[in-house]
Amino acid sequence: MSINFKSLQNRILIRFIFLLMITISIILFVTLEQTYRHSESQINKQFTTAQLVFSDKLSHHSRALYRGISPISKDFTLKQLINDAESDPESLLSAMNNQQRRIKTDFSALLSNDAKTIVSNISSSLTTWPVEKIRQSGVNILVLNNIPYLVRAVPIRLIESSSKIKAWLVMGIKIKKLISDDLKNILGFDVTLVLNDTVEVSTYPALNGQDKKLASQLFINEIPSADRDNISFQGKSLALYQFVINESENEKLSAIFTIDKDLAFINFTDLASQLIFVIGIIILLTVFLSFRFSISIATPLKNLVNIAHKIQYGNYAEITHDARVSEVNKLSFALSNMQSAIQQREKENHQLAFYSVLTGLPNRNHFLRTMNELIADATLQFAVILMDIDRFKEVNDTLGHEYGDKVLQAIATRLEKSLVRGAYVAYLEGDEFAMLIPCQKSVEIELLVAPVINVFEQFFEINNIQLDVSASMGIAMYPEDAVKADGLMQFADIALYVCKDKHNSYELYNQKLNTHSILRLNLMSELRGSLDNGHLQLHYQPQIDIATNQVKSIECLVRWQHPEHGFIYPDDFIPLAEQTGNIRYLTKWAIEEALKQYNKLKENGFHIHMAVNISAIDLTDSDLVDFVKVALNKHNVVPNMLMLEVTESAIMSDPEKAITVLNQLKEMGVQLSIDDFGTGYSSMEQLKRTPVNELKIDKSFVLELISSNEDAIIVKSITDLAHNLGLSVVAEGVENKQSLEILHKIGVETAQGYFISKAIHADDFLPWLVNYEKNNA
Amino acid sequence: MTRPFKYKIISVLIVLCCFASQAKNINIQVNDTEKNPLTNIVVYIESVNKVMLDKTQLTDRPTATMDQVNRQFSPKILVVNKATKISFPNSDKIKHHVYSFSPAKTFEIKLYSDKQSTPLLFNQTGEVTLGCNIHDWMIGYVYVVDTPWFGKTDLQGNIEFELPQGKYNIKIWHPLLQDEDQDFTKKIDVNSDNKLTINLKEAMKPAYSAYDEDDELDVY
């Protein structure tokens, strides 16, 4: 089992225990240390006291000895014998022996006044006894024949009250006899007497036993020189205290107190074990309480974590707030609030994600999801209908977007009402609706679409305007046409596209429609790759100044040389690129290529304006202005050498935005031209506001200029108009010399067309130009 | 000088002494080193010419008395001429056991309580220290001299002798005298009344009390 040290519960627990351990360790250490010191000092005190008691015992024995021999010294008979000592020492000695027996001493001696032995029952090497010393009160030790005695001497005066001392009486007791178990019990220690490094006597059992000699030697070796210390003897740890009882030149008599440390410290050990027991209980209790405490925090947290996990997967749960810790409770409430907020937002997101705000109908996502669900169900057959409103752009343009929106809403309402049971309608975007209608395989399509067509039978009356609306439908069948949602959508879309072309109210998909579509779709996926690998190229069509025949500028036209499909006309892929948004990359690529070409021409001494077409989509691209600026800088091209051509209709689709972008480009110095002028619906007002330098008259007015007087009038009018607005005029589609002359007469400045040159491959342009200039000159 | 001549001179001297036999008063004052009078000091005077001594008196000498009163010897110091008998009566109602180990007279009179005990003859000169075996504190002295002229100084430290003319040695004794004073001999030629003073050369020994040093017994 591994412990997660990062979990709150364990951290709290571990910290608690850690803190507790430290506290207790310190307390234990201090207490035991103090107690140990106390015990030790107690023992030392006891040693000191014992020494006093021991000394007192010796004093006591000394006094007792004195009291014993003092009366003997006054014994009349003894005095008589002393008086006759010279003649009869045997009697004296015998009497002294008798007295000695009476008081149980171990030797006696009678000394002359000058401390020489008169008679004695101990053979001593002493010639002169230290009488003055041993007559003193107190403890007098005399070592005779290597045996220490407690001795006293008293003077014998023949007449007691006389100052004259006749002799000295000395008696002694073997000190060995004083060391008894009684003494041991009184002192509380074992007593060992050591004379000159030999154990004289001991109450310590080991020093009294059979191996007394050996043990004694070992014991002596162990004794340190210090006054007291601890020694280890025969596997026991002893507390030891020693002091000198008597020390003379040759002899040193010491007493040694010892006690088994286990006995001495028995209280200490008890205390320690009791303390450890109590502390153990405290630890258990603390661990238990801190465990409970940490659980009381951690468990609600764990629950909240689980809830948070559930929320992560969208499983919302009832959150209870029963934590005992207020912070945790706050968290619980916060989580609860968060959950509600998430639920609310999710609902809104769901609404936004799956429903159209405008119509209230499900959106494309919802539609696709529903379709996938139906496919997954696999029991139903159904028709996918994509529908768009015919000429809806006109409605928007003429009646306004707000009105258009209302039309869409009205259509949505009617569609919803009209649908058969089980059918499903969604609003995709713009003017596109989509429907799923369950049907039998053999259903008549007409019956299927009839309710939808019915929707548009009656006019829509909105804001008191009666509006006749029609729609086109593309239909794909599941599972006959495709078994996947995107396939169905694609085919329905193809069908719709075809339907629009044919101006039918509906078109059912069939495979024939598909081939063209597939190509178109594939092209788009290949477009970007083609930009990079050079399959797309710019071809250049020169524009000449009609007055001078000089090449003034060139229009850059994109050509796609597809490795499989061969040459693809711009009309075939540019609208597609516009639909898919790929036009942006195409335009940027074209601008860069044009600038490169410009520099190439410049290197060869030609300063020719480069005209590049941009689409309506580009005008909504806020990047365009910056891109142009950067590209000009990058290729070091003066801005007014670049001419951007934009169609009249591109400006008209969102005039405000377009005018803003065009203004920015114009401020930069870039030349602007309105392409295909005359085919759109631009108003004079808008034309006036549009910041262009040039109008390019659509080739439809120029191609038949020679034969059609009306066209000539139109061209003349446009030219006049342009000139009046301060704009120059370009005519495209010039295919013969007569047209060129007419244009020159009308006052058109620039001409472009097959008469001058068709679009020329990049590699061929420079030779062409050189040649043209040569001929022209 | 020839030997016969010497004897001549001696005999002349003896004649002279006998001839001038009328006594002279000799007053002796004994002082301590501080010139304070000392009482109870034994003073005895020995004639240089011993032949002059009256031998007849030996047997007729009166018996001296060393009594025991209130558990003390009385007197403390008794001076007697040689060959004097001393009786040891007991004036107390309790028994005493008087003894002496002094070489001049070793004796013991075992426990007795009667007033009359057989007097003892002291016929050796010298100091006899007396003790009582049952009363350690009791101590008495008998000082035996070989001269008829002896006595103890009075309270004024004074003593007077009537001495025939002649040459004498004056000596003093007391148990507490230092040896130098104990051995002191003052020669005197008595031919008229005289007054002389003896000053101790050393301070006397302190009086000895056995009980002073026996503090260990006092405890109990």
mmCIF file of N, CA, C and O in Angstrom, chain A residues 408-483:
data_model
loop_
_atom_site.group_PDB
_atom_site.id
_atom_site.type_symbol
_atom_site.label_atom_id
_atom_site.label_comp_id
_atom_site.label_asym_id
_atom_site.label_seq_id
_atom_site.Cartn_x
_atom_site.Cartn_y
_atom_site.Cartn_z
ATOM 1 N N LEU A 408 -37.243 35.224 -43.449
ATOM 2 C CA LEU A 408 -36.707 33.909 -43.056
ATOM 3 C C LEU A 408 -37.498 33.319 -41.888
ATOM 4 O O LEU A 408 -37.810 32.122 -41.857
ATOM 5 N N GLN A 409 -37.808 34.187 -40.932
ATOM 6 C CA GLN A 409 -38.569 33.721 -39.765
ATOM 7 C C GLN A 409 -39.939 33.213 -40.177
ATOM 8 O O GLN A 409 -40.403 32.165 -39.714
ATOM 9 N N ALA A 410 -40.553 33.959 -41.095
ATOM 10 C CA ALA A 410 -41.897 33.566 -41.556
ATOM 11 C C ALA A 410 -41.835 32.242 -42.284
ATOM 12 O O ALA A 410 -42.670 31.342 -42.074
ATOM 13 N N ILE A 411 -40.799 32.079 -43.123
ATOM 14 C CA ILE A 411 -40.631 30.817 -43.843
ATOM 15 C C ILE A 411 -40.455 29.690 -42.854
ATOM 16 O O ILE A 411 -41.069 28.625 -42.962
ATOM 17 N N ALA A 412 -39.581 29.923 -41.837
ATOM 18 C CA ALA A 412 -39.310 28.904 -40.832
ATOM 19 C C ALA A 412 -40.603 28.478 -40.152
ATOM 20 O O ALA A 412 -40.865 27.280 -39.969
ATOM 21 N N THR A 413 -41.421 29.440 -39.783
ATOM 22 C CA THR A 413 -42.675 29.134 -39.105
ATOM 23 C C THR A 413 -43.571 28.260 -39.980
ATOM 24 O O THR A 413 -44.103 27.234 -39.535
ATOM 25 N N ARG A 414 -43.685 28.686 -41.236
ATOM 26 C CA ARG A 414 -44.552 27.914 -42.137
ATOM 27 C C ARG A 414 -44.010 26.510 -42.366
ATOM 28 O O ARG A 414 -44.754 25.538 -42.395
ATOM 29 N N LEU A 415 -42.700 26.416 -42.543
ATOM 30 C CA LEU A 415 -42.089 25.102 -42.779
ATOM 31 C C LEU A 415 -42.394 24.163 -41.615
ATOM 32 O O LEU A 415 -42.776 23.020 -41.803
ATOM 33 N N GLU A 416 -42.204 24.671 -40.447
ATOM 34 C CA GLU A 416 -42.433 23.851 -39.243
ATOM 35 C C GLU A 416 -43.859 23.312 -39.224
ATOM 36 O O GLU A 416 -44.090 22.147 -38.912
ATOM 37 N N LYS A 417 -44.782 24.221 -39.528
ATOM 38 C CA LYS A 417 -46.202 23.839 -39.493
ATOM 39 C C LYS A 417 -46.532 22.830 -40.583
ATOM 40 O O LYS A 417 -47.350 21.934 -40.415
ATOM 41 N N SER A 418 -45.886 23.010 -41.735
ATOM 42 C CA SER A 418 -46.287 22.245 -42.900
ATOM 43 C C SER A 418 -45.805 20.810 -42.869
ATOM 44 O O SER A 418 -46.368 19.946 -43.536
ATOM 45 N N LEU A 419 -44.773 20.568 -42.123
ATOM 46 C CA LEU A 419 -44.109 19.283 -42.278
ATOM 47 C C LEU A 419 -44.955 18.126 -41.796
ATOM 48 O O LEU A 419 -45.706 18.235 -40.811
ATOM 49 N N VAL A 420 -44.743 16.992 -42.479
ATOM 50 C CA VAL A 420 -45.453 15.769 -42.085
ATOM 51 C C VAL A 420 -44.860 15.262 -40.797
ATOM 52 O O VAL A 420 -43.775 15.670 -40.378
ATOM 53 N N ARG A 421 -45.551 14.369 -40.220
ATOM 54 C CA ARG A 421 -45.124 13.756 -38.971
ATOM 55 C C ARG A 421 -43.746 13.128 -39.132
ATOM 56 O O ARG A 421 -43.476 12.443 -40.119
ATOM 57 N N GLY A 422 -42.902 13.373 -38.188
ATOM 58 C CA GLY A 422 -41.577 12.738 -38.229
ATOM 59 C C GLY A 422 -40.576 13.519 -39.056
ATOM 60 O O GLY A 422 -39.387 13.215 -39.028
ATOM 61 N N ALA A 423 -41.066 14.531 -39.793
ATOM 62 C CA ALA A 423 -40.122 15.315 -40.582
ATOM 63 C C ALA A 423 -39.441 16.337 -39.679
ATOM 64 O O ALA A 423 -39.894 16.635 -38.587
ATOM 65 N N TYR A 424 -38.355 16.847 -40.206
ATOM 66 C CA TYR A 424 -37.497 17.679 -39.356
ATOM 67 C C TYR A 424 -36.939 18.791 -40.211
ATOM 68 O O TYR A 424 -36.494 18.572 -41.343
ATOM 69 N N VAL A 425 -36.982 20.012 -39.709
ATOM 70 C CA VAL A 425 -36.495 21.120 -40.500
ATOM 71 C C VAL A 425 -35.439 21.898 -39.712
ATOM 72 O O VAL A 425 -35.546 22.057 -38.496
ATOM 73 N N ALA A 426 -34.414 22.333 -40.433
ATOM 74 C CA ALA A 426 -33.374 23.130 -39.806
ATOM 75 C C ALA A 426 -33.051 24.316 -40.689
ATOM 76 O O ALA A 426 -33.343 24.309 -41.888
ATOM 77 N N TYR A 427 -32.502 25.342 -40.027
ATOM 78 C CA TYR A 427 -32.079 26.522 -40.769
ATOM 79 C C TYR A 427 -30.566 26.501 -40.773
ATOM 80 O O TYR A 427 -29.921 26.490 -39.711
ATOM 81 N N LEU A 428 -29.969 26.429 -41.956
ATOM 82 C CA LEU A 428 -28.513 26.280 -42.005
ATOM 83 C C LEU A 428 -27.831 27.624 -41.892
ATOM 84 O O LEU A 428 -27.188 27.921 -40.892
ATOM 85 N N GLU A 429 -27.954 28.452 -42.879
ATOM 86 C CA GLU A 429 -27.395 29.806 -42.798
ATOM 87 C C GLU A 429 -27.865 30.574 -44.032
ATOM 88 O O GLU A 429 -28.380 29.972 -44.985
ATOM 89 N N GLY A 430 -27.677 31.864 -43.991
ATOM 90 C CA GLY A 430 -28.076 32.677 -45.139
ATOM 91 C C GLY A 430 -29.544 32.455 -45.493
ATOM 92 O O GLY A 430 -30.412 32.726 -44.660
ATOM 93 N N ASP A 431 -29.761 31.924 -46.666
ATOM 94 C CA ASP A 431 -31.143 31.674 -47.056
ATOM 95 C C ASP A 431 -31.385 30.181 -47.209
ATOM 96 O O ASP A 431 -32.241 29.741 -47.944
ATOM 97 N N GLU A 432 -30.538 29.378 -46.541
ATOM 98 C CA GLU A 432 -30.617 27.935 -46.705
ATOM 99 C C GLU A 432 -31.351 27.254 -45.571
ATOM 100 O O GLU A 432 -31.073 27.498 -44.400
ATOM 101 N N PHE A 433 -32.282 26.400 -45.976
ATOM 102 C CA PHE A 433 -32.973 25.546 -45.015
ATOM 103 C C PHE A 433 -32.656 24.107 -45.375
ATOM 104 O O PHE A 433 -32.208 23.815 -46.483
ATOM 105 N N ALA A 434 -32.872 23.200 -44.399
ATOM 106 C CA ALA A 434 -32.654 21.788 -44.689
ATOM 107 C C ALA A 434 -33.742 20.995 -43.999
ATOM 108 O O ALA A 434 -34.240 21.416 -42.946
ATOM 109 N N MET A 435 -34.105 19.854 -44.631
ATOM 110 C CA MET A 435 -35.178 19.053 -44.050
ATOM 111 C C MET A 435 -34.821 17.598 -44.132
ATOM 112 O O MET A 435 -34.084 17.160 -45.031
ATOM 113 N N LEU A 436 -35.326 16.873 -43.162
ATOM 114 C CA LEU A 436 -35.239 15.417 -43.205
ATOM 115 C C LEU A 436 -36.667 14.909 -43.229
ATOM 116 O O LEU A 436 -37.437 15.226 -42.314
ATOM 117 N N ILE A 437 -36.986 14.166 -44.255
ATOM 118 C CA ILE A 437 -38.358 13.676 -44.318
ATOM 119 C C ILE A 437 -38.339 12.163 -44.482
ATOM 120 O O ILE A 437 -37.827 11.642 -45.487
ATOM 121 N N PRO A 438 -38.836 11.444 -43.483
ATOM 122 C CA PRO A 438 -38.898 9.989 -43.594
ATOM 123 C C PRO A 438 -39.798 9.597 -44.763
ATOM 124 O O PRO A 438 -40.848 10.228 -44.975
ATOM 125 N N CYS A 439 -39.387 8.577 -45.506
ATOM 126 C CA CYS A 439 -40.200 8.203 -46.643
ATOM 127 C C CYS A 439 -39.940 6.764 -47.053
ATOM 128 O O CYS A 439 -38.942 6.172 -46.640
ATOM 129 N N GLN A 440 -40.817 6.222 -47.820
ATOM 130 C CA GLN A 440 -40.634 4.882 -48.368
ATOM 131 C C GLN A 440 -39.705 4.992 -49.558
ATOM 132 O O GLN A 440 -39.536 6.058 -50.163
ATOM 133 N N LYS A 441 -39.174 3.884 -49.890
ATOM 134 C CA LYS A 441 -38.230 3.852 -50.989
ATOM 135 C C LYS A 441 -38.892 4.287 -52.301
ATOM 136 O O LYS A 441 -38.344 5.037 -53.099
ATOM 137 N N SER A 442 -40.108 3.807 -52.439
ATOM 138 C CA SER A 442 -40.788 4.023 -53.713
ATOM 139 C C SER A 442 -41.646 5.282 -53.745
ATOM 140 O O SER A 442 -42.517 5.425 -54.583
ATOM 141 N N VAL A 443 -41.332 6.184 -52.830
ATOM 142 C CA VAL A 443 -42.212 7.348 -52.707
ATOM 143 C C VAL A 443 -42.109 8.239 -53.955
ATOM 144 O O VAL A 443 -41.062 8.322 -54.599
ATOM 145 N N GLU A 444 -43.209 8.867 -54.274
ATOM 146 C CA GLU A 444 -43.208 9.854 -55.327
ATOM 147 C C GLU A 444 -42.583 11.114 -54.776
ATOM 148 O O GLU A 444 -43.009 11.651 -53.761
ATOM 149 N N ILE A 445 -41.551 11.575 -55.420
ATOM 150 C CA ILE A 445 -40.850 12.753 -54.950
ATOM 151 C C ILE A 445 -41.795 13.950 -54.886
ATOM 152 O O ILE A 445 -41.732 14.758 -53.959
ATOM 153 N N GLU A 446 -42.661 13.991 -55.848
ATOM 154 C CA GLU A 446 -43.584 15.132 -55.883
ATOM 155 C C GLU A 446 -44.428 15.221 -54.621
ATOM 156 O O GLU A 446 -44.655 16.287 -54.077
ATOM 157 N N LEU A 447 -44.863 14.013 -54.185
ATOM 158 C CA LEU A 447 -45.659 13.982 -52.955
ATOM 159 C C LEU A 447 -44.820 14.430 -51.768
ATOM 160 O O LEU A 447 -45.272 15.115 -50.878
ATOM 161 N N LEU A 448 -43.590 14.015 -51.828
ATOM 162 C CA LEU A 448 -42.682 14.310 -50.717
ATOM 163 C C LEU A 448 -42.452 15.815 -50.556
ATOM 164 O O LEU A 448 -42.479 16.361 -49.459
ATOM 165 N N VAL A 449 -42.223 16.458 -51.691
ATOM 166 C CA VAL A 449 -41.879 17.880 -51.618
ATOM 167 C C VAL A 449 -43.109 18.786 -51.655
ATOM 168 O O VAL A 449 -43.004 19.978 -51.414
ATOM 169 N N ALA A 450 -44.261 18.173 -51.934
ATOM 170 C CA ALA A 450 -45.478 18.978 -52.058
ATOM 171 C C ALA A 450 -45.732 19.890 -50.866
ATOM 172 O O ALA A 450 -45.983 21.090 -51.053
ATOM 173 N N PRO A 451 -45.638 19.385 -49.653
ATOM 174 C CA PRO A 451 -45.914 20.273 -48.521
ATOM 175 C C PRO A 451 -44.956 21.466 -48.497
ATOM 176 O O PRO A 451 -45.346 22.563 -48.136
ATOM 177 N N VAL A 452 -43.701 21.219 -48.901
ATOM 178 C CA VAL A 452 -42.728 22.309 -48.881
ATOM 179 C C VAL A 452 -43.077 23.330 -49.959
ATOM 180 O O VAL A 452 -43.041 24.540 -49.714
ATOM 181 N N ILE A 453 -43.384 22.785 -51.125
ATOM 182 C CA ILE A 453 -43.735 23.700 -52.204
ATOM 183 C C ILE A 453 -44.968 24.514 -51.827
ATOM 184 O O ILE A 453 -45.050 25.713 -52.090
ATOM 185 N N ASN A 454 -45.897 23.853 -51.124
ATOM 186 C CA ASN A 454 -47.105 24.530 -50.658
ATOM 187 C C ASN A 454 -46.813 25.748 -49.798
ATOM 188 O O ASN A 454 -47.555 26.718 -49.805
ATOM 189 N N VAL A 455 -45.760 25.633 -49.055
ATOM 190 C CA VAL A 455 -45.374 26.733 -48.157
ATOM 191 C C VAL A 455 -45.237 28.033 -48.949
ATOM 192 O O VAL A 455 -45.562 29.112 -48.455
ATOM 193 N N PHE A 456 -44.744 27.892 -50.165
ATOM 194 C CA PHE A 456 -44.475 29.097 -50.956
ATOM 195 C C PHE A 456 -45.607 29.466 -51.917
ATOM 196 O O PHE A 456 -45.459 30.385 -52.687
ATOM 197 N N GLU A 457 -46.698 28.680 -51.883
ATOM 198 C CA GLU A 457 -47.844 28.954 -52.735
ATOM 199 C C GLU A 457 -48.412 30.335 -52.451
ATOM 200 O O GLU A 457 -48.682 31.115 -53.338
ATOM 201 N N GLN A 458 -48.544 30.563 -51.148
ATOM 202 C CA GLN A 458 -49.142 31.849 -50.767
ATOM 203 C C GLN A 458 -48.042 32.875 -50.558
ATOM 204 O O GLN A 458 -46.930 32.542 -50.135
ATOM 205 N N PHE A 459 -48.375 34.114 -50.817
ATOM 206 C CA PHE A 459 -47.372 35.161 -50.592
ATOM 207 C C PHE A 459 -47.219 35.422 -49.088
ATOM 208 O O PHE A 459 -48.063 35.061 -48.276
ATOM 209 N N PHE A 460 -46.074 35.967 -48.760
ATOM 210 C CA PHE A 460 -45.782 36.341 -47.361
ATOM 211 C C PHE A 460 -46.104 37.810 -47.190
ATOM 212 O O PHE A 460 -45.726 38.625 -48.004
ATOM 213 N N GLU A 461 -46.845 38.114 -46.186
ATOM 214 C CA GLU A 461 -47.125 39.520 -45.940
ATOM 215 C C GLU A 461 -46.373 39.956 -44.695
ATOM 216 O O GLU A 461 -46.656 39.533 -43.575
ATOM 217 N N ILE A 462 -45.370 40.793 -44.928
ATOM 218 C CA ILE A 462 -44.529 41.249 -43.829
ATOM 219 C C ILE A 462 -44.411 42.755 -43.942
ATOM 220 O O ILE A 462 -44.121 43.292 -45.026
ATOM 221 N N ASN A 463 -44.636 43.405 -42.803
ATOM 222 C CA ASN A 463 -44.625 44.878 -42.778
ATOM 223 C C ASN A 463 -45.500 45.452 -43.909
ATOM 224 O O ASN A 463 -45.088 46.396 -44.605
ATOM 225 N N ASN A 464 -46.660 44.836 -44.072
ATOM 226 C CA ASN A 464 -47.624 45.291 -45.078
ATOM 227 C C ASN A 464 -47.101 45.198 -46.509
ATOM 228 O O ASN A 464 -47.617 45.832 -47.397
ATOM 229 N N ILE A 465 -46.044 44.455 -46.671
ATOM 230 C CA ILE A 465 -45.579 44.235 -48.041
ATOM 231 C C ILE A 465 -45.871 42.786 -48.375
ATOM 232 O O ILE A 465 -45.501 41.886 -47.612
ATOM 233 N N GLN A 466 -46.534 42.572 -49.491
ATOM 234 C CA GLN A 466 -46.801 41.208 -49.910
ATOM 235 C C GLN A 466 -45.647 40.746 -50.765
ATOM 236 O O GLN A 466 -45.260 41.403 -51.727
ATOM 237 N N LEU A 467 -45.085 39.616 -50.361
ATOM 238 C CA LEU A 467 -43.870 39.161 -51.031
ATOM 239 C C LEU A 467 -44.087 37.766 -51.566
ATOM 240 O O LEU A 467 -44.504 36.866 -50.830
ATOM 241 N N ASP A 468 -43.799 37.626 -52.864
ATOM 242 C CA ASP A 468 -43.879 36.310 -53.459
ATOM 243 C C ASP A 468 -42.495 35.687 -53.359
ATOM 244 O O ASP A 468 -41.510 36.255 -53.832
ATOM 245 N N VAL A 469 -42.440 34.524 -52.692
ATOM 246 C CA VAL A 469 -41.143 33.910 -52.474
ATOM 247 C C VAL A 469 -41.157 32.526 -53.077
ATOM 248 O O VAL A 469 -42.146 31.803 -52.966
ATOM 249 N N SER A 470 -40.068 32.181 -53.762
ATOM 250 C CA SER A 470 -39.952 30.798 -54.231
ATOM 251 C C SER A 470 -38.629 30.234 -53.719
ATOM 252 O O SER A 470 -37.745 30.975 -53.292
ATOM 253 N N ALA A 471 -38.558 28.889 -53.828
ATOM 254 C CA ALA A 471 -37.349 28.263 -53.293
ATOM 255 C C ALA A 471 -36.903 27.176 -54.232
ATOM 256 O O ALA A 471 -37.686 26.650 -55.016
ATOM 257 N N SER A 472 -35.607 26.830 -54.143
ATOM 258 C CA SER A 472 -35.090 25.700 -54.908
ATOM 259 C C SER A 472 -34.698 24.628 -53.921
ATOM 260 O O SER A 472 -34.207 24.927 -52.818
ATOM 261 N N MET A 473 -34.881 23.354 -54.333
ATOM 262 C CA MET A 473 -34.576 22.266 -53.429
ATOM 263 C C MET A 473 -33.691 21.256 -54.119
ATOM 264 O O MET A 473 -33.909 20.913 -55.276
ATOM 265 N N GLY A 474 -32.703 20.804 -53.385
ATOM 266 C CA GLY A 474 -31.911 19.673 -53.839
ATOM 267 C C GLY A 474 -32.210 18.513 -52.901
ATOM 268 O O GLY A 474 -32.225 18.689 -51.682
ATOM 269 N N ILE A 475 -32.441 17.318 -53.506
ATOM 270 C CA ILE A 475 -32.868 16.208 -52.666
ATOM 271 C C ILE A 475 -31.936 15.023 -52.867
ATOM 272 O O ILE A 475 -31.587 14.667 -53.981
ATOM 273 N N ALA A 476 -31.511 14.476 -51.713
ATOM 274 C CA ALA A 476 -30.757 13.228 -51.777
ATOM 275 C C ALA A 476 -31.472 12.220 -50.901
ATOM 276 O O ALA A 476 -32.058 12.583 -49.880
ATOM 277 N N MET A 477 -31.409 10.930 -51.323
ATOM 278 C CA MET A 477 -32.183 9.918 -50.611
ATOM 279 C C MET A 477 -31.245 9.016 -49.824
ATOM 280 O O MET A 477 -30.186 8.598 -50.302
ATOM 281 N N TYR A 478 -31.694 8.728 -48.601
ATOM 282 C CA TYR A 478 -30.984 7.734 -47.781
ATOM 283 C C TYR A 478 -31.816 6.484 -47.773
ATOM 284 O O TYR A 478 -33.039 6.576 -47.566
ATOM 285 N N PRO A 479 -31.235 5.362 -47.991
ATOM 286 C CA PRO A 479 -29.803 5.084 -48.188
ATOM 287 C C PRO A 479 -29.389 4.956 -49.645
ATOM 288 O O PRO A 479 -28.243 4.573 -49.879
ATOM 289 N N GLU A 480 -30.295 5.242 -50.576
ATOM 290 C CA GLU A 480 -29.943 4.967 -51.963
ATOM 291 C C GLU A 480 -28.748 5.780 -52.438
ATOM 292 O O GLU A 480 -27.815 5.255 -53.058
ATOM 293 N N ASP A 481 -28.733 7.094 -52.152
ATOM 294 C CA ASP A 481 -27.693 7.954 -52.714
ATOM 295 C C ASP A 481 -26.395 7.895 -51.906
ATOM 296 O O ASP A 481 -25.310 7.855 -52.456
ATOM 297 N N ALA A 482 -26.544 7.930 -50.634
ATOM 298 C CA ALA A 482 -25.350 7.874 -49.772
ATOM 299 C C ALA A 482 -25.768 7.349 -48.421
ATOM 300 O O ALA A 482 -26.930 7.440 -48.038
ATOM 301 N N VAL A 483 -24.814 6.766 -47.722
ATOM 302 C CA VAL A 483 -25.147 6.224 -46.387
ATOM 303 C C VAL A 483 -24.511 7.052 -45.281
ATOM 304 O O VAL A 483 -24.609 6.719 -44.118
#
